Amino acid sequence: MNVIEVDNLTKKFGNFTAVDHISFSVSKGEIFGFLGANGAGKTTAMRMLCGLSKPTSGKGTVAGYDIAREPEKIKSRIGYMSQKFSMYEDLKVWENIRLFAGIYGIPE
């Protein structure tokens, strides 16, 4: 059983293509990783898989949920820590907490 399915996933920012038609699957229990240079699209691909960014085109599912149509269901079932996590220095601690809670749909 595949827990992640990706088919021709693409993300564009204007004319810039950050992720260009990637396809892969990850089976339950399989260890999988992204390798690539800075700017290769690894973080953008992860953000799409986590439901934090909608793809421009292509399809993807995580735990059986569509990344474009069901991001809240995905976010409630996964954990994600980016490489460079930091709080926004111009916000107070409680404002940072509220911001990140809002991203994940956690009620106040």
XYZ file of C-alpha atoms in Angstrom:
108
model
C 0.000 0.000 0.000
C 1.359 3.433 -0.963
C 1.024 6.187 1.621
C 2.193 8.885 -0.800
C 1.337 9.056 -4.502
C 2.561 11.893 -6.723
C 1.823 12.198 -10.442
C 3.260 15.046 -12.552
C 3.175 17.464 -9.617
C 4.126 21.002 -10.624
C 4.362 24.307 -8.777
C 4.915 27.622 -10.523
C 5.389 31.081 -9.091
C 4.604 33.348 -12.026
C 6.925 32.278 -14.846
C 9.276 30.444 -12.467
C 8.798 26.673 -12.186
C 9.821 25.577 -8.688
C 8.716 21.929 -9.042
C 8.526 20.472 -12.541
C 6.302 17.426 -13.120
C 7.619 15.117 -10.396
C 6.151 11.630 -10.020
C 6.852 9.013 -7.349
C 5.217 6.807 -4.740
C 6.192 5.870 -1.203
C 5.068 2.578 0.318
C 4.081 2.134 3.944
C 7.254 1.613 5.985
C 9.558 2.826 3.207
C 12.233 5.432 3.958
C 12.205 8.166 1.326
C 14.037 11.470 0.940
C 14.596 14.376 -1.415
C 18.137 15.224 -2.495
C 19.093 18.293 -4.485
C 20.870 21.610 -4.570
C 19.502 24.786 -3.012
C 16.568 26.003 -5.073
C 15.853 22.577 -6.567
C 12.275 22.538 -5.213
C 12.599 20.159 -2.260
C 10.915 22.438 0.265
C 8.225 23.476 -2.205
C 7.444 19.810 -2.915
C 7.241 19.078 0.823
C 4.959 22.071 1.396
C 2.585 20.743 -1.279
C 2.612 17.251 0.247
C 1.861 18.708 3.691
C -1.105 20.685 2.407
C 0.586 24.044 2.971
C 0.760 25.020 -0.713
C -1.516 24.086 -3.609
C 0.067 22.600 -6.716
C -0.236 24.432 -10.020
C -0.916 21.126 -11.761
C -0.600 17.393 -11.259
C -2.001 15.136 -8.569
C -0.912 13.930 -5.181
C -2.270 12.013 -2.231
C -0.956 11.568 1.300
C -2.542 8.877 3.471
C -5.264 8.597 0.830
C -6.179 12.302 0.929
C -5.888 14.621 -2.058
C -3.290 17.334 -1.423
C -5.255 19.968 -3.357
C -8.770 19.187 -2.106
C -8.198 17.777 1.398
C -5.222 19.607 2.933
C -6.860 19.899 6.368
C -7.256 16.116 6.611
C -3.585 15.691 5.710
C -2.432 18.313 8.228
C -4.378 16.609 11.002
C -2.536 13.322 10.368
C 1.082 14.336 9.786
C 3.897 16.239 11.450
C 6.292 18.523 9.599
C 9.308 20.496 10.803
C 11.102 22.581 8.233
C 14.885 22.765 8.197
C 14.933 26.407 9.209
C 12.156 26.814 11.733
C 12.123 30.151 13.470
C 9.621 32.530 14.896
C 8.941 35.873 13.300
C 10.956 38.348 15.360
C 8.566 41.227 14.697
C 5.699 39.255 16.302
C 5.191 38.533 19.983
C 5.371 34.890 21.094
C 1.586 34.589 21.383
C 1.214 36.113 17.893
C 3.590 33.486 16.474
C 1.598 30.740 18.187
C -1.670 32.134 16.833
C -0.190 32.387 13.322
C 1.033 28.786 13.220
C -2.124 27.489 14.899
C -4.156 29.260 12.214
C -2.118 27.624 9.459
C -3.060 24.230 10.880
C -6.656 25.126 11.632
C -6.282 24.817 15.399
C -9.065 26.808 17.081
C -8.217 29.490 19.631
